[in-house]
mmCIF file of C-alpha atoms in Angstrom:
data_model
loop_
_atom_site.group_PDB
_atom_site.id
_atom_site.type_symbol
_atom_site.label_atom_id
_atom_site.label_comp_id
_atom_site.label_asym_id
_atom_site.label_seq_id
_atom_site.Cartn_x
_atom_site.Cartn_y
_atom_site.Cartn_z
ATOM 1 C CA UNK A 1 0.000 0.000 0.000
ATOM 2 C CA UNK A 2 1.333 3.407 -0.993
ATOM 3 C CA UNK A 3 2.284 5.631 1.956
ATOM 4 C CA UNK A 4 -0.074 8.545 2.520
ATOM 5 C CA UNK A 5 1.713 11.899 2.335
ATOM 6 C CA UNK A 6 -1.287 14.224 2.617
ATOM 7 C CA UNK A 7 -3.253 15.545 5.583
ATOM 8 C CA UNK A 8 -6.880 16.624 5.659
ATOM 9 C CA UNK A 9 -7.501 20.277 6.438
ATOM 10 C CA UNK A 10 -10.592 21.429 8.428
ATOM 11 C CA UNK A 11 -11.873 22.926 5.157
ATOM 12 C CA UNK A 12 -11.735 19.365 3.698
ATOM 13 C CA UNK A 13 -8.858 20.312 1.407
ATOM 14 C CA UNK A 14 -5.889 17.957 1.203
ATOM 15 C CA UNK A 15 -2.411 19.250 1.877
ATOM 16 C CA UNK A 16 0.257 17.155 0.188
ATOM 17 C CA UNK A 17 3.226 17.464 2.532
ATOM 18 C CA UNK A 18 5.718 16.155 -0.017
ATOM 19 C CA UNK A 19 4.478 18.202 -2.959
ATOM 20 C CA UNK A 20 2.408 21.100 -1.561
ATOM 21 C CA UNK A 21 0.643 23.590 -3.796
ATOM 22 C CA UNK A 22 -0.731 27.042 -2.907
ATOM 23 C CA UNK A 23 -4.255 25.629 -3.224
ATOM 24 C CA UNK A 24 -4.003 22.923 -0.548
ATOM 25 C CA UNK A 25 -5.467 25.022 2.301
ATOM 26 C CA UNK A 26 -7.623 28.059 2.896
ATOM 27 C CA UNK A 27 -6.953 31.005 5.211
ATOM 28 C CA UNK A 28 -9.075 29.630 8.034
ATOM 29 C CA UNK A 29 -7.105 26.354 7.932
ATOM 30 C CA UNK A 30 -3.876 28.279 8.325
ATOM 31 C CA UNK A 31 -5.163 30.536 11.098
ATOM 32 C CA UNK A 32 -6.524 27.599 13.072
ATOM 33 C CA UNK A 33 -3.345 25.601 12.579
ATOM 34 C CA UNK A 34 -1.187 28.447 13.860
ATOM 35 C CA UNK A 35 -3.532 29.063 16.800
ATOM 36 C CA UNK A 36 -3.240 25.397 17.808
ATOM 37 C CA UNK A 37 0.525 25.152 17.272
ATOM 38 C CA UNK A 38 2.532 26.136 20.314
ATOM 39 C CA UNK A 39 5.870 27.803 20.835
ATOM 40 C CA UNK A 40 8.497 26.707 23.322
ATOM 41 C CA UNK A 41 7.454 23.069 23.091
ATOM 42 C CA UNK A 42 4.147 23.972 24.707
ATOM 43 C CA UNK A 43 5.851 24.973 27.964
ATOM 44 C CA UNK A 44 4.363 27.976 29.715
ATOM 45 C CA UNK A 45 4.158 29.607 33.127
ATOM 46 C CA UNK A 46 0.534 30.469 32.313
ATOM 47 C CA UNK A 47 -2.570 28.283 32.179
ATOM 48 C CA UNK A 48 -2.095 27.745 28.467
ATOM 49 C CA UNK A 49 0.888 27.782 26.067
ATOM 50 C CA UNK A 50 1.685 30.518 23.571
ATOM 51 C CA UNK A 51 0.476 29.946 20.023
ATOM 52 C CA UNK A 52 2.468 30.631 16.898
ATOM 53 C CA UNK A 53 -0.475 32.787 15.767
ATOM 54 C CA UNK A 54 -0.021 35.154 18.714
ATOM 55 C CA UNK A 55 3.744 35.173 18.237
ATOM 56 C CA UNK A 56 3.294 36.012 14.538
ATOM 57 C CA UNK A 57 1.152 39.027 15.392
ATOM 58 C CA UNK A 58 3.767 40.189 17.914
ATOM 59 C CA UNK A 59 6.562 39.954 15.365
ATOM 60 C CA UNK A 60 4.556 41.826 12.757
ATOM 61 C CA UNK A 61 3.745 44.698 15.126
ATOM 62 C CA UNK A 62 7.308 44.865 16.475
ATOM 63 C CA UNK A 63 8.677 44.978 12.947
ATOM 64 C CA UNK A 64 6.198 47.715 12.023
ATOM 65 C CA UNK A 65 7.155 49.785 15.079
ATOM 66 C CA UNK A 66 10.869 49.385 14.339
ATOM 67 C CA UNK A 67 10.385 50.379 10.708
ATOM 68 C CA UNK A 68 8.359 53.447 11.677
ATOM 69 C CA UNK A 69 10.995 54.480 14.232
ATOM 70 C CA UNK A 70 13.574 54.370 11.450
ATOM 71 C CA UNK A 71 11.468 56.672 9.308
ATOM 72 C CA UNK A 72 10.078 54.138 6.836
ATOM 73 C CA UNK A 73 6.557 52.811 7.509
ATOM 74 C CA UNK A 74 6.208 49.109 6.835
ATOM 75 C CA UNK A 75 4.503 48.417 3.510
ATOM 76 C CA UNK A 76 1.430 46.134 3.597
ATOM 77 C CA UNK A 77 3.209 43.382 1.647
ATOM 78 C CA UNK A 78 6.125 43.502 4.075
ATOM 79 C CA UNK A 79 3.702 43.332 6.996
ATOM 80 C CA UNK A 80 1.997 40.338 5.399
ATOM 81 C CA UNK A 81 5.346 38.590 5.033
ATOM 82 C CA UNK A 82 6.062 39.227 8.723
ATOM 83 C CA UNK A 83 2.667 37.853 9.718
ATOM 84 C CA UNK A 84 3.270 34.704 7.671
ATOM 85 C CA UNK A 85 6.919 34.151 8.564
ATOM 86 C CA UNK A 86 6.081 30.925 10.451
ATOM 87 C CA UNK A 87 3.073 29.904 8.360
ATOM 88 C CA UNK A 88 4.530 26.510 7.435
ATOM 89 C CA UNK A 89 4.442 25.587 11.138
ATOM 90 C CA UNK A 90 0.680 26.036 11.154
ATOM 91 C CA UNK A 91 0.336 23.755 8.143
ATOM 92 C CA UNK A 92 2.480 21.121 9.844
ATOM 93 C CA UNK A 93 1.021 21.689 13.299
ATOM 94 C CA UNK A 94 4.564 21.641 14.671
ATOM 95 C CA UNK A 95 7.001 24.314 15.854
ATOM 96 C CA UNK A 96 10.278 22.519 16.431
ATOM 97 C CA UNK A 97 12.266 23.714 19.448
ATOM 98 C CA UNK A 98 15.851 24.694 18.685
ATOM 99 C CA UNK A 99 17.621 21.842 20.563
ATOM 100 C CA UNK A 100 15.729 19.280 18.475
ATOM 101 C CA UNK A 101 16.306 20.756 15.014
ATOM 102 C CA UNK A 102 19.781 19.280 14.427
ATOM 103 C CA UNK A 103 18.376 15.774 14.917
ATOM 104 C CA UNK A 104 15.545 16.023 12.374
ATOM 105 C CA UNK A 105 17.818 15.993 9.354
ATOM 106 C CA UNK A 106 17.708 17.347 5.829
ATOM 107 C CA UNK A 107 14.407 15.657 4.970
ATOM 108 C CA UNK A 108 12.453 17.686 7.492
ATOM 109 C CA UNK A 109 14.279 20.861 6.485
ATOM 110 C CA UNK A 110 13.383 20.290 2.834
ATOM 111 C CA UNK A 111 9.752 19.569 3.710
ATOM 112 C CA UNK A 112 9.528 22.836 5.676
ATOM 113 C CA UNK A 113 11.114 24.767 2.821
ATOM 114 C CA UNK A 114 8.630 23.370 0.305
ATOM 115 C CA UNK A 115 5.748 24.438 2.524
ATOM 116 C CA UNK A 116 7.266 27.884 2.923
ATOM 117 C CA UNK A 117 7.598 28.198 -0.851
ATOM 118 C CA UNK A 118 3.927 27.284 -1.276
ATOM 119 C CA UNK A 119 2.986 29.957 1.281
ATOM 120 C CA UNK A 120 5.030 32.601 -0.519
ATOM 121 C CA UNK A 121 3.406 31.663 -3.836
ATOM 122 C CA UNK A 122 -0.137 31.671 -2.444
ATOM 123 C CA UNK A 123 0.147 35.123 -0.867
ATOM 124 C CA UNK A 124 2.408 36.739 -3.446
ATOM 125 C CA UNK A 125 5.217 37.388 -0.979
ATOM 126 C CA UNK A 126 8.613 38.614 -2.205
ATOM 127 C CA UNK A 127 11.653 36.615 -1.163
ATOM 128 C CA UNK A 128 13.663 38.053 1.712
ATOM 129 C CA UNK A 129 16.488 40.392 0.821
ATOM 130 C CA UNK A 130 19.386 40.802 3.234
ATOM 131 C CA UNK A 131 18.191 44.090 4.707
ATOM 132 C CA UNK A 132 14.585 43.024 5.265
ATOM 133 C CA UNK A 133 15.613 39.669 6.703
ATOM 134 C CA UNK A 134 17.950 41.336 9.197
ATOM 135 C CA UNK A 135 15.109 43.639 10.283
ATOM 136 C CA UNK A 136 12.785 40.653 10.551
ATOM 137 C CA UNK A 137 15.246 38.774 12.745
ATOM 138 C CA UNK A 138 15.537 41.779 15.066
ATOM 139 C CA UNK A 139 11.797 41.670 15.626
ATOM 140 C CA UNK A 140 11.708 37.871 15.867
ATOM 141 C CA UNK A 141 14.544 37.764 18.410
ATOM 142 C CA UNK A 142 12.982 40.561 20.446
ATOM 143 C CA UNK A 143 9.686 38.672 20.547
ATOM 144 C CA UNK A 144 11.476 35.440 21.482
ATOM 145 C CA UNK A 145 13.481 37.044 24.297
ATOM 146 C CA UNK A 146 10.350 38.641 25.713
ATOM 147 C CA UNK A 147 8.328 35.426 25.443
ATOM 148 C CA UNK A 148 11.079 33.442 27.138
ATOM 149 C CA UNK A 149 10.980 35.737 30.178
ATOM 150 C CA UNK A 150 7.309 36.660 30.436
ATOM 151 C CA UNK A 151 5.626 33.507 29.106
ATOM 152 C CA UNK A 152 7.967 30.593 29.782
ATOM 153 C CA UNK A 153 9.814 31.786 32.872
ATOM 154 C CA UNK A 154 13.448 32.120 31.799
ATOM 155 C CA UNK A 155 15.520 34.860 33.397
ATOM 156 C CA UNK A 156 17.015 37.595 31.236
ATOM 157 C CA UNK A 157 20.472 36.214 32.024
ATOM 158 C CA UNK A 158 19.426 32.719 30.916
ATOM 159 C CA UNK A 159 18.047 34.133 27.673
ATOM 160 C CA UNK A 160 21.458 35.607 26.884
ATOM 161 C CA UNK A 161 23.587 32.748 28.207
ATOM 162 C CA UNK A 162 21.596 29.619 27.322
ATOM 163 C CA UNK A 163 19.329 30.689 24.472
ATOM 164 C CA UNK A 164 22.034 32.926 22.966
ATOM 165 C CA UNK A 165 19.516 35.694 22.264
ATOM 166 C CA UNK A 166 21.103 39.106 22.723
ATOM 167 C CA UNK A 167 17.921 41.159 22.498
ATOM 168 C CA UNK A 168 16.850 42.800 25.739
ATOM 169 C CA UNK A 169 13.394 41.452 26.735
ATOM 170 C CA UNK A 170 10.606 43.997 26.554
ATOM 171 C CA UNK A 171 8.778 45.077 29.681
ATOM 172 C CA UNK A 172 5.567 46.020 27.895
ATOM 173 C CA UNK A 173 3.580 43.583 25.764
ATOM 174 C CA UNK A 174 3.183 45.169 22.292
ATOM 175 C CA UNK A 175 -0.189 43.444 21.791
ATOM 176 C CA UNK A 176 -1.881 44.937 24.858
ATOM 177 C CA UNK A 177 -2.123 48.398 23.303
ATOM 178 C CA UNK A 178 -3.885 46.859 20.293
ATOM 179 C CA UNK A 179 -6.051 44.120 21.792
ATOM 180 C CA UNK A 180 -6.170 44.866 25.525
ATOM 181 C CA UNK A 181 -6.111 42.026 28.006
ATOM 182 C CA UNK A 182 -3.429 40.900 30.434
ATOM 183 C CA UNK A 183 0.159 41.553 29.380
ATOM 184 C CA UNK A 184 1.948 38.477 28.037
ATOM 185 C CA UNK A 185 -0.959 36.129 28.712
ATOM 186 C CA UNK A 186 -1.290 33.485 25.973
ATOM 187 C CA UNK A 187 -4.637 33.690 24.194
ATOM 188 C CA UNK A 188 -7.021 30.801 23.929
ATOM 189 C CA UNK A 189 -6.841 29.140 20.485
ATOM 190 C CA UNK A 190 -10.212 30.420 19.234
ATOM 191 C CA UNK A 191 -9.234 34.015 20.022
ATOM 192 C CA UNK A 192 -5.765 33.651 18.528
ATOM 193 C CA UNK A 193 -7.317 32.180 15.382
ATOM 194 C CA UNK A 194 -9.842 35.009 15.076
ATOM 195 C CA UNK A 195 -7.284 37.772 15.553
ATOM 196 C CA UNK A 196 -4.765 36.224 13.177
ATOM 197 C CA UNK A 197 -7.388 35.639 10.492
ATOM 198 C CA UNK A 198 -8.710 39.199 10.810
ATOM 199 C CA UNK A 199 -5.215 40.624 10.400
ATOM 200 C CA UNK A 200 -4.504 38.328 7.464
ATOM 201 C CA UNK A 201 -7.688 39.378 5.666
ATOM 202 C CA UNK A 202 -6.976 43.065 6.259
ATOM 203 C CA UNK A 203 -3.481 42.805 4.850
ATOM 204 C CA UNK A 204 -4.624 40.782 1.858
ATOM 205 C CA UNK A 205 -7.143 43.523 1.051
ATOM 206 C CA UNK A 206 -4.430 46.172 1.292
ATOM 207 C CA UNK A 207 -2.083 44.261 -1.002
ATOM 208 C CA UNK A 208 -4.680 43.269 -3.599
#
């Protein structure tokens, strides 16, 4: 019997993990997948873990704030690329923690890259250039350092020494000013899904 390489999406579409196309999922599939995929191996000092959907929104808003502070507002297509920077994790339902990545091998890396390519094709995202990718990593590292301290429970010293993240953790949650709520509290999956999907639809309209 031939091995099955596809997974069924909530929309009833089939995502072929070995040969994905941009038509194998819809936006609600992606939003739900990211809302139910957890960062930090699911570890959290709160009642629930932090979703990749919530993290993606944080990175997008941090990147936008950094760009504005440098005198260049973030373009909608750039914001969309920030929002979707971990989209393949939502399609897989898996955010691999850093210590595990070296053991998964080239096959898993290639699978993730194919999914990322399908995401970029579906949403018309430009490939990263060196400058934009460096700015993205600043925002991503800042979000990670802040999550490690405020969500997972690492100390700032441990973030620098063990996680090797040099960004200084934020004190203020960038999402509170936008959505309200308790600073750094992970959202329930339904709420994370709704907020991610709303942002995705808004950015798609602005880039159409």
